[in-house]
Amino acid sequence: MKLINSKKIREKFFLVLCFLTLSFLNLPRAYAGDGIIAIVNDDVITLKDLQQYVAGIASQLRVENKSPDEIQQILGEYEQKGLDKLIEDKLILAAANDSGLQVRDDIIDRRLKEIKDRYDNEDDFIKALSHEGMTISDLVQKLTDQMKVKYEVDAEVRDKVFVNPQDVTDYYNRHKADFNRKAMVNLQSIFISFDKHSNQEARSLAAEARSHLMAGEDFDSIFKKYSEGSSVGEVEDGQMVDSVQNVVFNLRLEEVSDPVEVENGIYVFKAIGISPGRQQTLSEVKDDIYNKLLDDQFQVKFKEWVDKLREKAYVDIKQQ
């Protein structure tokens, strides 16, 4: 008999739902007595709504395998603007409903199937829904609302944004300095720590490791035997302290450096890849510039559109 961990099912469902959908609007309503923090037309937003909204964002970031520092930074921003984003979502959904926008059943069916396919079987999916206090109808409504928001934004903003190819060229010419690719070197390195050895012992070990590298012996074997830190890898000109910078950016390909002492130990470097600095051409960066200009235009037009929606709506933000 297969045992199912209800907590894991609940977490799995929530993460998958957050990952597949495009926004976190229309979250479950709060219980009676939960503090009201805003009213949008005839819709109430409570403190619990906002907390669930931010929790949903955290789940998506974990699915995307963001680092703890990145998650903390992004969540800090959302804690400041989360209420505005919730209000924004509700205004857009209301606009979509007012325009009579409809989402075809086959689109929702495909979305629903994507979620179901992430479970071993139908029973697991139903149990996950139940643990979230949801029904399939609830989930279908959420997916429908999210698609309405996407289509409304596409129709009113995204489809009206246009970047002229000449704008891309002009941007490149005005920002050429931003497209100077710095020199890079890919380094294998052995590190001997002063914390684990006397200075003289560390110097002796570094010299031994260097002699093995100079003899062309296998780096991995030497690394495992001697190194007390990870290999440096690829670095860009200007990223390292001067004493190291001057050494590694004067190495020839496959050349091994003399031991380089830093504050906490000694490095021996070997250059296994060298990329000289150069000016990137327009053809290399035109897609990046186009996407930047497109996004810049979208952000401006989106804000203008949402501001108009706010002017037409009743929005009351309570004192917090």
PDB file of C-alpha atoms in Angstrom:
ATOM      1  CA  MET A   1       0.000   0.000   0.000  1.00  0.00           C
ATOM      2  CA  LYS A   2       1.417   3.394  -1.023  1.00  0.00           C
ATOM      3  CA  LEU A   3       1.684   5.895   1.820  1.00  0.00           C
ATOM      4  CA  ILE A   4       1.331   9.575   0.906  1.00  0.00           C
ATOM      5  CA  ASN A   5       2.855  12.372   2.948  1.00  0.00           C
ATOM      6  CA  SER A   6       0.053  14.936   3.042  1.00  0.00           C
ATOM      7  CA  LYS A   7       2.424  17.800   3.811  1.00  0.00           C
ATOM      8  CA  LYS A   8       4.614  16.979   0.802  1.00  0.00           C
ATOM      9  CA  ILE A   9       1.568  16.703  -1.459  1.00  0.00           C
ATOM     10  CA  ARG A  10       0.332  20.079  -0.266  1.00  0.00           C
ATOM     11  CA  GLU A  11       3.729  21.692  -0.819  1.00  0.00           C
ATOM     12  CA  LYS A  12       4.151  20.031  -4.202  1.00  0.00           C
ATOM     13  CA  PHE A  13       0.784  21.231  -5.451  1.00  0.00           C
ATOM     14  CA  PHE A  14       1.361  24.800  -4.323  1.00  0.00           C
ATOM     15  CA  LEU A  15       4.811  24.963  -5.907  1.00  0.00           C
ATOM     16  CA  VAL A  16       3.627  23.504  -9.207  1.00  0.00           C
ATOM     17  CA  LEU A  17       0.650  25.847  -9.363  1.00  0.00           C
ATOM     18  CA  CYS A  18       2.826  28.878  -8.720  1.00  0.00           C
ATOM     19  CA  PHE A  19       5.369  27.771 -11.295  1.00  0.00           C
ATOM     20  CA  LEU A  20       2.885  27.159 -14.102  1.00  0.00           C
ATOM     21  CA  THR A  21       0.685  30.204 -13.724  1.00  0.00           C
ATOM     22  CA  LEU A  22       1.516  33.731 -14.770  1.00  0.00           C
ATOM     23  CA  SER A  23       0.538  35.714 -11.687  1.00  0.00           C
ATOM     24  CA  PHE A  24      -0.774  35.223  -8.200  1.00  0.00           C
ATOM     25  CA  LEU A  25      -4.061  37.101  -8.369  1.00  0.00           C
ATOM     26  CA  ASN A  26      -7.372  36.034  -6.859  1.00  0.00           C
ATOM     27  CA  LEU A  27      -5.858  34.105  -3.954  1.00  0.00           C
ATOM     28  CA  PRO A  28      -8.166  32.336  -1.457  1.00  0.00           C
ATOM     29  CA  ARG A  29     -10.274  34.718   0.581  1.00  0.00           C
ATOM     30  CA  ALA A  30      -9.320  35.349   4.200  1.00  0.00           C
ATOM     31  CA  TYR A  31     -11.312  34.114   7.133  1.00  0.00           C
ATOM     32  CA  ALA A  32     -13.764  36.383   8.965  1.00  0.00           C
ATOM     33  CA  GLY A  33     -12.004  38.828  11.227  1.00  0.00           C
ATOM     34  CA  ASP A  34      -8.911  39.109   9.069  1.00  0.00           C
ATOM     35  CA  GLY A  35      -7.824  42.759   8.810  1.00  0.00           C
ATOM     36  CA  ILE A  36      -8.969  44.662   5.713  1.00  0.00           C
ATOM     37  CA  ILE A  37      -6.110  46.625   4.150  1.00  0.00           C
ATOM     38  CA  ALA A  38      -7.717  47.800   0.885  1.00  0.00           C
ATOM     39  CA  ILE A  39     -10.932  47.881  -1.127  1.00  0.00           C
ATOM     40  CA  VAL A  40     -10.955  47.787  -4.929  1.00  0.00           C
ATOM     41  CA  ASN A  41     -14.440  48.576  -6.285  1.00  0.00           C
ATOM     42  CA  ASP A  42     -16.526  45.985  -4.418  1.00  0.00           C
ATOM     43  CA  ASP A  43     -13.622  43.598  -3.742  1.00  0.00           C
ATOM     44  CA  VAL A  44     -11.964  43.443  -0.319  1.00  0.00           C
ATOM     45  CA  ILE A  45      -8.235  42.783   0.126  1.00  0.00           C
ATOM     46  CA  THR A  46      -7.210  41.516   3.558  1.00  0.00           C
ATOM     47  CA  LEU A  47      -3.874  41.157   5.308  1.00  0.00           C
ATOM     48  CA  LYS A  48      -4.066  37.420   4.801  1.00  0.00           C
ATOM     49  CA  ASP A  49      -4.474  37.906   1.047  1.00  0.00           C
ATOM     50  CA  LEU A  50      -1.246  39.895   0.986  1.00  0.00           C
ATOM     51  CA  GLN A  51       0.613  37.328   3.087  1.00  0.00           C
ATOM     52  CA  GLN A  52      -0.517  34.505   0.801  1.00  0.00           C
ATOM     53  CA  TYR A  53       0.512  36.532  -2.232  1.00  0.00           C
ATOM     54  CA  VAL A  54       4.075  37.008  -0.945  1.00  0.00           C
ATOM     55  CA  ALA A  55       4.241  33.332   0.124  1.00  0.00           C
ATOM     56  CA  GLY A  56       3.310  32.357  -3.426  1.00  0.00           C
ATOM     57  CA  ILE A  57       6.150  34.423  -4.828  1.00  0.00           C
ATOM     58  CA  ALA A  58       8.583  32.764  -2.396  1.00  0.00           C
ATOM     59  CA  SER A  59       7.442  29.344  -3.589  1.00  0.00           C
ATOM     60  CA  GLN A  60       8.047  30.257  -7.216  1.00  0.00           C
ATOM     61  CA  LEU A  61      11.523  31.562  -6.440  1.00  0.00           C
ATOM     62  CA  ARG A  62      12.396  28.280  -4.716  1.00  0.00           C
ATOM     63  CA  VAL A  63      11.148  26.349  -7.742  1.00  0.00           C
ATOM     64  CA  GLU A  64      13.435  28.500  -9.892  1.00  0.00           C
ATOM     65  CA  ASN A  65      16.304  27.484  -7.582  1.00  0.00           C
ATOM     66  CA  LYS A  66      17.193  31.030  -6.587  1.00  0.00           C
ATOM     67  CA  SER A  67      19.790  31.433  -3.858  1.00  0.00           C
ATOM     68  CA  PRO A  68      18.645  32.361  -0.311  1.00  0.00           C
ATOM     69  CA  ASP A  69      20.161  35.837  -0.742  1.00  0.00           C
ATOM     70  CA  GLU A  70      18.284  36.399  -4.018  1.00  0.00           C
ATOM     71  CA  ILE A  71      15.031  35.210  -2.462  1.00  0.00           C
ATOM     72  CA  GLN A  72      15.482  37.522   0.532  1.00  0.00           C
ATOM     73  CA  GLN A  73      16.216  40.513  -1.702  1.00  0.00           C
ATOM     74  CA  ILE A  74      13.259  39.920  -4.032  1.00  0.00           C
ATOM     75  CA  LEU A  75      10.856  39.240  -1.180  1.00  0.00           C
ATOM     76  CA  GLY A  76      12.000  42.434   0.512  1.00  0.00           C
ATOM     77  CA  GLU A  77      10.928  44.328  -2.599  1.00  0.00           C
ATOM     78  CA  TYR A  78       7.585  42.521  -2.792  1.00  0.00           C
ATOM     79  CA  GLU A  79       6.826  43.197   0.854  1.00  0.00           C
ATOM     80  CA  GLN A  80       6.973  46.888  -0.090  1.00  0.00           C
ATOM     81  CA  LYS A  81       4.983  46.743  -3.333  1.00  0.00           C
ATOM     82  CA  GLY A  82       2.913  43.585  -2.835  1.00  0.00           C
ATOM     83  CA  LEU A  83      -0.313  45.442  -2.063  1.00  0.00           C
ATOM     84  CA  ASP A  84       0.044  47.629  -5.155  1.00  0.00           C
ATOM     85  CA  LYS A  85       0.568  44.519  -7.284  1.00  0.00           C
ATOM     86  CA  LEU A  86      -2.514  42.829  -5.809  1.00  0.00           C
ATOM     87  CA  ILE A  87      -4.601  45.935  -6.531  1.00  0.00           C
ATOM     88  CA  GLU A  88      -3.167  46.073 -10.034  1.00  0.00           C
ATOM     89  CA  ASP A  89      -4.151  42.443 -10.704  1.00  0.00           C
ATOM     90  CA  LYS A  90      -7.699  43.014  -9.570  1.00  0.00           C
ATOM     91  CA  LEU A  91      -8.086  46.129 -11.723  1.00  0.00           C
ATOM     92  CA  ILE A  92      -6.819  44.283 -14.802  1.00  0.00           C
ATOM     93  CA  LEU A  93      -9.124  41.326 -14.173  1.00  0.00           C
ATOM     94  CA  ALA A  94     -12.068  43.693 -13.794  1.00  0.00           C
ATOM     95  CA  ALA A  95     -11.155  45.382 -17.083  1.00  0.00           C
ATOM     96  CA  ALA A  96     -10.969  42.004 -18.800  1.00  0.00           C
ATOM     97  CA  ASN A  97     -14.395  41.039 -17.472  1.00  0.00           C
ATOM     98  CA  ASP A  98     -15.879  44.407 -18.471  1.00  0.00           C
ATOM     99  CA  SER A  99     -14.601  43.926 -22.026  1.00  0.00           C
ATOM    100  CA  GLY A 100     -16.279  40.529 -22.176  1.00  0.00           C
ATOM    101  CA  LEU A 101     -12.986  38.711 -22.675  1.00  0.00           C
ATOM    102  CA  GLN A 102     -13.386  34.927 -22.748  1.00  0.00           C
ATOM    103  CA  VAL A 103     -10.818  32.128 -22.481  1.00  0.00           C
ATOM    104  CA  ARG A 104     -11.409  29.063 -24.632  1.00  0.00           C
ATOM    105  CA  ASP A 105     -12.059  25.816 -22.761  1.00  0.00           C
ATOM    106  CA  ASP A 106      -9.308  23.958 -24.621  1.00  0.00           C
ATOM    107  CA  ILE A 107      -6.683  26.441 -23.347  1.00  0.00           C
ATOM    108  CA  ILE A 108      -7.737  25.887 -19.736  1.00  0.00           C
ATOM    109  CA  ASP A 109      -7.876  22.123 -20.334  1.00  0.00           C
ATOM    110  CA  ARG A 110      -4.246  22.165 -21.513  1.00  0.00           C
ATOM    111  CA  ARG A 111      -3.194  24.170 -18.453  1.00  0.00           C
ATOM    112  CA  LEU A 112      -5.021  21.773 -16.181  1.00  0.00           C
ATOM    113  CA  LYS A 113      -3.406  18.781 -17.879  1.00  0.00           C
ATOM    114  CA  GLU A 114       0.055  20.312 -17.402  1.00  0.00           C
ATOM    115  CA  ILE A 115      -0.571  20.421 -13.667  1.00  0.00           C
ATOM    116  CA  LYS A 116      -2.076  16.931 -13.479  1.00  0.00           C
ATOM    117  CA  ASP A 117       0.869  15.481 -15.418  1.00  0.00           C
ATOM    118  CA  ARG A 118       3.198  16.500 -12.628  1.00  0.00           C
ATOM    119  CA  TYR A 119       1.536  13.974 -10.310  1.00  0.00           C
ATOM    120  CA  ASP A 120       1.927  10.222 -10.372  1.00  0.00           C
ATOM    121  CA  ASN A 121      -1.786   9.636 -10.738  1.00  0.00           C
ATOM    122  CA  GLU A 122      -5.208  11.286 -10.578  1.00  0.00           C
ATOM    123  CA  ASP A 123      -5.692  10.333  -6.915  1.00  0.00           C
ATOM    124  CA  ASP A 124      -2.556  12.222  -5.862  1.00  0.00           C
ATOM    125  CA  PHE A 125      -3.765  15.282  -7.757  1.00  0.00           C
ATOM    126  CA  ILE A 126      -7.214  15.171  -6.117  1.00  0.00           C
ATOM    127  CA  LYS A 127      -5.664  14.683  -2.664  1.00  0.00           C
ATOM    128  CA  ALA A 128      -3.405  17.695  -3.252  1.00  0.00           C
ATOM    129  CA  LEU A 129      -6.395  19.806  -4.211  1.00  0.00           C
ATOM    130  CA  SER A 130      -8.263  18.648  -1.127  1.00  0.00           C
ATOM    131  CA  HIS A 131      -5.363  19.489   1.185  1.00  0.00           C
ATOM    132  CA  GLU A 132      -5.356  23.001  -0.246  1.00  0.00           C
ATOM    133  CA  GLY A 133      -9.088  23.304   0.452  1.00  0.00           C
ATOM    134  CA  MET A 134      -9.752  23.553  -3.280  1.00  0.00           C
ATOM    135  CA  THR A 135     -11.837  21.804  -5.904  1.00  0.00           C
ATOM    136  CA  ILE A 136     -11.115  21.376  -9.593  1.00  0.00           C
ATOM    137  CA  SER A 137     -13.672  24.115 -10.231  1.00  0.00           C
ATOM    138  CA  ASP A 138     -11.685  26.462  -7.955  1.00  0.00           C
ATOM    139  CA  LEU A 139      -8.508  25.705  -9.846  1.00  0.00           C
ATOM    140  CA  VAL A 140     -10.170  26.160 -13.233  1.00  0.00           C
ATOM    141  CA  GLN A 141     -11.453  29.572 -12.092  1.00  0.00           C
ATOM    142  CA  LYS A 142      -7.965  30.637 -11.000  1.00  0.00           C
ATOM    143  CA  LEU A 143      -6.410  29.544 -14.283  1.00  0.00           C
ATOM    144  CA  THR A 144      -9.162  31.296 -16.218  1.00  0.00           C
ATOM    145  CA  ASP A 145      -8.644  34.569 -14.336  1.00  0.00           C
ATOM    146  CA  GLN A 146      -4.891  34.410 -14.848  1.00  0.00           C
ATOM    147  CA  MET A 147      -5.279  33.868 -18.587  1.00  0.00           C
ATOM    148  CA  LYS A 148      -7.765  36.750 -18.773  1.00  0.00           C
ATOM    149  CA  VAL A 149      -5.203  39.050 -17.178  1.00  0.00           C
ATOM    150  CA  LYS A 150      -2.520  37.927 -19.629  1.00  0.00           C
ATOM    151  CA  TYR A 151      -4.750  38.427 -22.676  1.00  0.00           C
ATOM    152  CA  GLU A 152      -5.969  41.817 -21.443  1.00  0.00           C
ATOM    153  CA  VAL A 153      -2.404  43.068 -20.907  1.00  0.00           C
ATOM    154  CA  ASP A 154      -1.366  41.700 -24.304  1.00  0.00           C
ATOM    155  CA  ALA A 155      -4.261  43.396 -26.089  1.00  0.00           C
ATOM    156  CA  GLU A 156      -4.094  46.755 -24.309  1.00  0.00           C
ATOM    157  CA  VAL A 157      -0.342  47.151 -23.896  1.00  0.00           C
ATOM    158  CA  ARG A 158       2.052  44.527 -25.221  1.00  0.00           C
ATOM    159  CA  ASP A 159       0.622  44.300 -28.738  1.00  0.00           C
ATOM    160  CA  LYS A 160       0.850  48.084 -29.070  1.00  0.00           C
ATOM    161  CA  VAL A 161       4.544  48.298 -28.246  1.00  0.00           C
ATOM    162  CA  PHE A 162       6.865  48.634 -31.247  1.00  0.00           C
ATOM    163  CA  VAL A 163      10.623  49.105 -31.532  1.00  0.00           C
ATOM    164  CA  ASN A 164      11.976  50.513 -34.780  1.00  0.00           C
ATOM    165  CA  PRO A 165      15.219  48.854 -35.988  1.00  0.00           C
ATOM    166  CA  GLN A 166      16.758  52.327 -36.246  1.00  0.00           C
ATOM    167  CA  ASP A 167      16.119  52.779 -32.512  1.00  0.00           C
ATOM    168  CA  VAL A 168      18.270  49.713 -31.878  1.00  0.00           C
ATOM    169  CA  THR A 169      21.097  51.101 -33.975  1.00  0.00           C
ATOM    170  CA  ASP A 170      20.849  54.520 -32.324  1.00  0.00           C
ATOM    171  CA  TYR A 171      20.961  52.962 -28.856  1.00  0.00           C
ATOM    172  CA  TYR A 172      24.044  50.950 -29.775  1.00  0.00           C
ATOM    173  CA  ASN A 173      25.844  54.026 -31.099  1.00  0.00           C
ATOM    174  CA  ARG A 174      25.002  56.022 -27.957  1.00  0.00           C
ATOM    175  CA  HIS A 175      26.080  53.244 -25.569  1.00  0.00           C
ATOM    176  CA  LYS A 176      29.067  51.651 -27.272  1.00  0.00           C
ATOM    177  CA  ALA A 177      31.053  51.735 -24.057  1.00  0.00           C
ATOM    178  CA  ASP A 178      28.482  49.392 -22.510  1.00  0.00           C
ATOM    179  CA  PHE A 179      29.319  46.787 -25.141  1.00  0.00           C
ATOM    180  CA  ASN A 180      33.034  46.585 -24.534  1.00  0.00           C
ATOM    181  CA  ARG A 181      33.651  42.970 -23.629  1.00  0.00           C
ATOM    182  CA  LYS A 182      36.457  42.833 -21.095  1.00  0.00           C
ATOM    183  CA  ALA A 183      39.315  40.379 -21.343  1.00  0.00           C
ATOM    184  CA  MET A 184      38.684  37.087 -19.527  1.00  0.00           C
ATOM    185  CA  VAL A 185      40.886  34.216 -18.439  1.00  0.00           C
ATOM    186  CA  ASN A 186      39.840  30.733 -17.395  1.00  0.00           C
ATOM    187  CA  LEU A 187      42.008  29.560 -14.521  1.00  0.00           C
ATOM    188  CA  GLN A 188      42.787  26.311 -12.820  1.00  0.00           C
ATOM    189  CA  SER A 189      44.177  27.031  -9.376  1.00  0.00           C
ATOM    190  CA  ILE A 190      45.733  25.404  -6.353  1.00  0.00           C
ATOM    191  CA  PHE A 191      45.334  27.188  -3.016  1.00  0.00           C
ATOM    192  CA  ILE A 192      47.434  26.550   0.109  1.00  0.00           C
ATOM    193  CA  SER A 193      46.128  28.198   3.280  1.00  0.00           C
ATOM    194  CA  PHE A 194      48.248  30.048   5.842  1.00  0.00           C
ATOM    195  CA  ASP A 195      45.657  29.062   8.453  1.00  0.00           C
ATOM    196  CA  LYS A 196      46.513  25.366   8.162  1.00  0.00           C
ATOM    197  CA  HIS A 197      50.271  25.680   7.667  1.00  0.00           C
ATOM    198  CA  SER A 198      53.131  27.891   8.650  1.00  0.00           C
ATOM    199  CA  ASN A 199      54.157  30.342   5.960  1.00  0.00           C
ATOM    200  CA  GLN A 200      57.222  28.286   5.114  1.00  0.00           C
ATOM    201  CA  GLU A 201      55.224  25.023   4.906  1.00  0.00           C
ATOM    202  CA  ALA A 202      52.649  26.691   2.667  1.00  0.00           C
ATOM    203  CA  ARG A 203      55.364  27.993   0.346  1.00  0.00           C
ATOM    204  CA  SER A 204      56.954  24.535   0.171  1.00  0.00           C
ATOM    205  CA  LEU A 205      53.628  22.853  -0.672  1.00  0.00           C
ATOM    206  CA  ALA A 206      52.832  25.486  -3.308  1.00  0.00           C
ATOM    207  CA  ALA A 207      56.216  24.917  -4.922  1.00  0.00           C
ATOM    208  CA  GLU A 208      55.591  21.149  -4.964  1.00  0.00           C
ATOM    209  CA  ALA A 209      52.157  21.584  -6.549  1.00  0.00           C
ATOM    210  CA  ARG A 210      53.610  23.946  -9.148  1.00  0.00           C
ATOM    211  CA  SER A 211      56.358  21.478 -10.071  1.00  0.00           C
ATOM    212  CA  HIS A 212      53.736  18.784 -10.724  1.00  0.00           C
ATOM    213  CA  LEU A 213      51.711  21.178 -12.891  1.00  0.00           C
ATOM    214  CA  MET A 214      54.842  22.193 -14.810  1.00  0.00           C
ATOM    215  CA  ALA A 215      55.504  18.494 -15.478  1.00  0.00           C
ATOM    216  CA  GLY A 216      52.114  18.235 -17.147  1.00  0.00           C
ATOM    217  CA  GLU A 217      50.557  15.934 -14.562  1.00  0.00           C
ATOM    218  CA  ASP A 218      46.774  15.595 -14.248  1.00  0.00           C
ATOM    219  CA  PHE A 219      45.341  18.726 -12.649  1.00  0.00           C
ATOM    220  CA  ASP A 220      42.506  16.941 -10.804  1.00  0.00           C
ATOM    221  CA  SER A 221      44.946  14.649  -9.042  1.00  0.00           C
ATOM    222  CA  ILE A 222      47.179  17.537  -8.015  1.00  0.00           C
ATOM    223  CA  PHE A 223      44.166  19.573  -6.923  1.00  0.00           C
ATOM    224  CA  LYS A 224      42.845  16.773  -4.685  1.00  0.00           C
ATOM    225  CA  LYS A 225      46.248  16.281  -3.095  1.00  0.00           C
ATOM    226  CA  TYR A 226      47.207  19.891  -2.444  1.00  0.00           C
ATOM    227  CA  SER A 227      44.418  22.426  -2.792  1.00  0.00           C
ATOM    228  CA  GLU A 228      42.507  23.765   0.214  1.00  0.00           C
ATOM    229  CA  GLY A 229      40.103  25.922  -1.780  1.00  0.00           C
ATOM    230  CA  SER A 230      38.000  25.659  -4.916  1.00  0.00           C
ATOM    231  CA  SER A 231      39.490  26.316  -8.344  1.00  0.00           C
ATOM    232  CA  VAL A 232      39.001  29.915  -9.468  1.00  0.00           C
ATOM    233  CA  GLY A 233      37.528  29.289 -12.936  1.00  0.00           C
ATOM    234  CA  GLU A 234      36.678  32.099 -15.360  1.00  0.00           C
ATOM    235  CA  VAL A 235      37.369  35.683 -14.253  1.00  0.00           C
ATOM    236  CA  GLU A 236      36.972  39.059 -15.930  1.00  0.00           C
ATOM    237  CA  ASP A 237      39.609  41.759 -16.153  1.00  0.00           C
ATOM    238  CA  GLY A 238      39.335  43.958 -13.065  1.00  0.00           C
ATOM    239  CA  GLN A 239      37.676  41.403 -10.775  1.00  0.00           C
ATOM    240  CA  MET A 240      40.791  40.380  -8.843  1.00  0.00           C
ATOM    241  CA  VAL A 241      43.130  42.167  -6.471  1.00  0.00           C
ATOM    242  CA  ASP A 242      46.051  43.876  -8.185  1.00  0.00           C
ATOM    243  CA  SER A 243      48.696  41.390  -7.042  1.00  0.00           C
ATOM    244  CA  VAL A 244      46.763  38.518  -8.637  1.00  0.00           C
ATOM    245  CA  GLN A 245      45.421  40.511 -11.588  1.00  0.00           C
ATOM    246  CA  ASN A 246      48.888  41.425 -12.786  1.00  0.00           C
ATOM    247  CA  VAL A 247      49.926  37.783 -12.781  1.00  0.00           C
ATOM    248  CA  VAL A 248      46.965  35.969 -14.298  1.00  0.00           C
ATOM    249  CA  PHE A 249      46.293  38.449 -17.116  1.00  0.00           C
ATOM    250  CA  ASN A 250      49.887  38.147 -18.293  1.00  0.00           C
ATOM    251  CA  LEU A 251      49.842  34.351 -18.509  1.00  0.00           C
ATOM    252  CA  ARG A 252      50.017  32.651 -21.886  1.00  0.00           C
ATOM    253  CA  LEU A 253      47.679  29.766 -22.689  1.00  0.00           C
ATOM    254  CA  GLU A 254      48.607  26.635 -20.659  1.00  0.00           C
ATOM    255  CA  GLU A 255      51.246  28.595 -18.744  1.00  0.00           C
ATOM    256  CA  VAL A 256      51.631  27.961 -14.984  1.00  0.00           C
ATOM    257  CA  SER A 257      52.248  30.942 -12.720  1.00  0.00           C
ATOM    258  CA  ASP A 258      54.788  31.304  -9.969  1.00  0.00           C
ATOM    259  CA  PRO A 259      53.203  31.022  -6.493  1.00  0.00           C
ATOM    260  CA  VAL A 260      51.200  34.160  -5.707  1.00  0.00           C
ATOM    261  CA  GLU A 261      50.821  35.110  -2.053  1.00  0.00           C
ATOM    262  CA  VAL A 262      47.654  36.793  -0.808  1.00  0.00           C
ATOM    263  CA  GLU A 263      46.578  37.675   2.719  1.00  0.00           C
ATOM    264  CA  ASN A 264      45.350  34.214   3.706  1.00  0.00           C
ATOM    265  CA  GLY A 265      47.442  31.870   1.586  1.00  0.00           C
ATOM    266  CA  ILE A 266      49.215  31.074  -1.683  1.00  0.00           C
ATOM    267  CA  TYR A 267      47.813  30.429  -5.174  1.00  0.00           C
ATOM    268  CA  VAL A 268      49.311  28.663  -8.158  1.00  0.00           C
ATOM    269  CA  PHE A 269      47.430  29.378 -11.397  1.00  0.00           C
ATOM    270  CA  LYS A 270      47.277  27.741 -14.808  1.00  0.00           C
ATOM    271  CA  ALA A 271      45.603  29.522 -17.727  1.00  0.00           C
ATOM    272  CA  ILE A 272      43.430  27.088 -19.686  1.00  0.00           C
ATOM    273  CA  GLY A 273      41.482  29.689 -21.674  1.00  0.00           C
ATOM    274  CA  ILE A 274      42.067  33.296 -22.701  1.00  0.00           C
ATOM    275  CA  SER A 275      39.521  35.680 -24.245  1.00  0.00           C
ATOM    276  CA  PRO A 276      40.935  39.098 -25.198  1.00  0.00           C
ATOM    277  CA  GLY A 277      38.798  42.167 -24.673  1.00  0.00           C
ATOM    278  CA  ARG A 278      36.982  43.601 -27.690  1.00  0.00           C
ATOM    279  CA  GLN A 279      34.082  45.754 -28.814  1.00  0.00           C
ATOM    280  CA  GLN A 280      30.936  43.705 -29.401  1.00  0.00           C
ATOM    281  CA  THR A 281      29.353  44.350 -32.784  1.00  0.00           C
ATOM    282  CA  LEU A 282      25.805  45.543 -33.332  1.00  0.00           C
ATOM    283  CA  SER A 283      24.832  42.183 -34.792  1.00  0.00           C
ATOM    284  CA  GLU A 284      25.991  40.449 -31.605  1.00  0.00           C
ATOM    285  CA  VAL A 285      23.948  42.605 -29.242  1.00  0.00           C
ATOM    286  CA  LYS A 286      20.995  43.767 -31.344  1.00  0.00           C
ATOM    287  CA  ASP A 287      18.606  41.191 -29.852  1.00  0.00           C
ATOM    288  CA  ASP A 288      19.531  42.217 -26.305  1.00  0.00           C
ATOM    289  CA  ILE A 289      19.068  45.901 -27.170  1.00  0.00           C
ATOM    290  CA  TYR A 290      15.752  45.200 -28.891  1.00  0.00           C
ATOM    291  CA  ASN A 291      14.445  43.310 -25.862  1.00  0.00           C
ATOM    292  CA  LYS A 292      15.594  46.069 -23.509  1.00  0.00           C
ATOM    293  CA  LEU A 293      13.906  48.798 -25.542  1.00  0.00           C
ATOM    294  CA  LEU A 294      10.789  46.679 -25.874  1.00  0.00           C
ATOM    295  CA  ASP A 295      10.657  46.108 -22.131  1.00  0.00           C
ATOM    296  CA  ASP A 296      11.326  49.790 -21.381  1.00  0.00           C
ATOM    297  CA  GLN A 297       8.438  50.804 -23.637  1.00  0.00           C
ATOM    298  CA  PHE A 298       6.195  48.144 -22.174  1.00  0.00           C
ATOM    299  CA  GLN A 299       6.855  49.285 -18.601  1.00  0.00           C
ATOM    300  CA  VAL A 300       6.021  52.897 -19.442  1.00  0.00           C
ATOM    301  CA  LYS A 301       2.856  52.088 -21.371  1.00  0.00           C
ATOM    302  CA  PHE A 302       1.761  49.495 -18.825  1.00  0.00           C
ATOM    303  CA  LYS A 303       2.040  52.007 -15.979  1.00  0.00           C
ATOM    304  CA  GLU A 304       0.117  54.625 -17.966  1.00  0.00           C
ATOM    305  CA  TRP A 305      -2.633  52.095 -18.677  1.00  0.00           C
ATOM    306  CA  VAL A 306      -2.873  50.869 -15.074  1.00  0.00           C
ATOM    307  CA  ASP A 307      -2.937  54.473 -13.817  1.00  0.00           C
ATOM    308  CA  LYS A 308      -5.962  55.091 -16.040  1.00  0.00           C
ATOM    309  CA  LEU A 309      -7.642  51.977 -14.649  1.00  0.00           C
ATOM    310  CA  ARG A 310      -7.028  53.307 -11.135  1.00  0.00           C
ATOM    311  CA  GLU A 311      -8.549  56.685 -12.030  1.00  0.00           C
ATOM    312  CA  LYS A 312     -11.743  55.002 -13.203  1.00  0.00           C
ATOM    313  CA  ALA A 313     -12.002  52.637 -10.235  1.00  0.00           C
ATOM    314  CA  TYR A 314     -12.741  52.997  -6.541  1.00  0.00           C
ATOM    315  CA  VAL A 315      -9.529  52.198  -4.663  1.00  0.00           C
ATOM    316  CA  ASP A 316      -9.352  52.714  -0.910  1.00  0.00           C
ATOM    317  CA  ILE A 317      -6.110  51.766   0.844  1.00  0.00           C
ATOM    318  CA  LYS A 318      -6.529  51.546   4.598  1.00  0.00           C
ATOM    319  CA  GLN A 319      -3.967  52.954   7.010  1.00  0.00           C
ATOM    320  CA  GLN A 320      -1.494  50.292   8.071  1.00  0.00           C
TER     321      GLN A 320
END
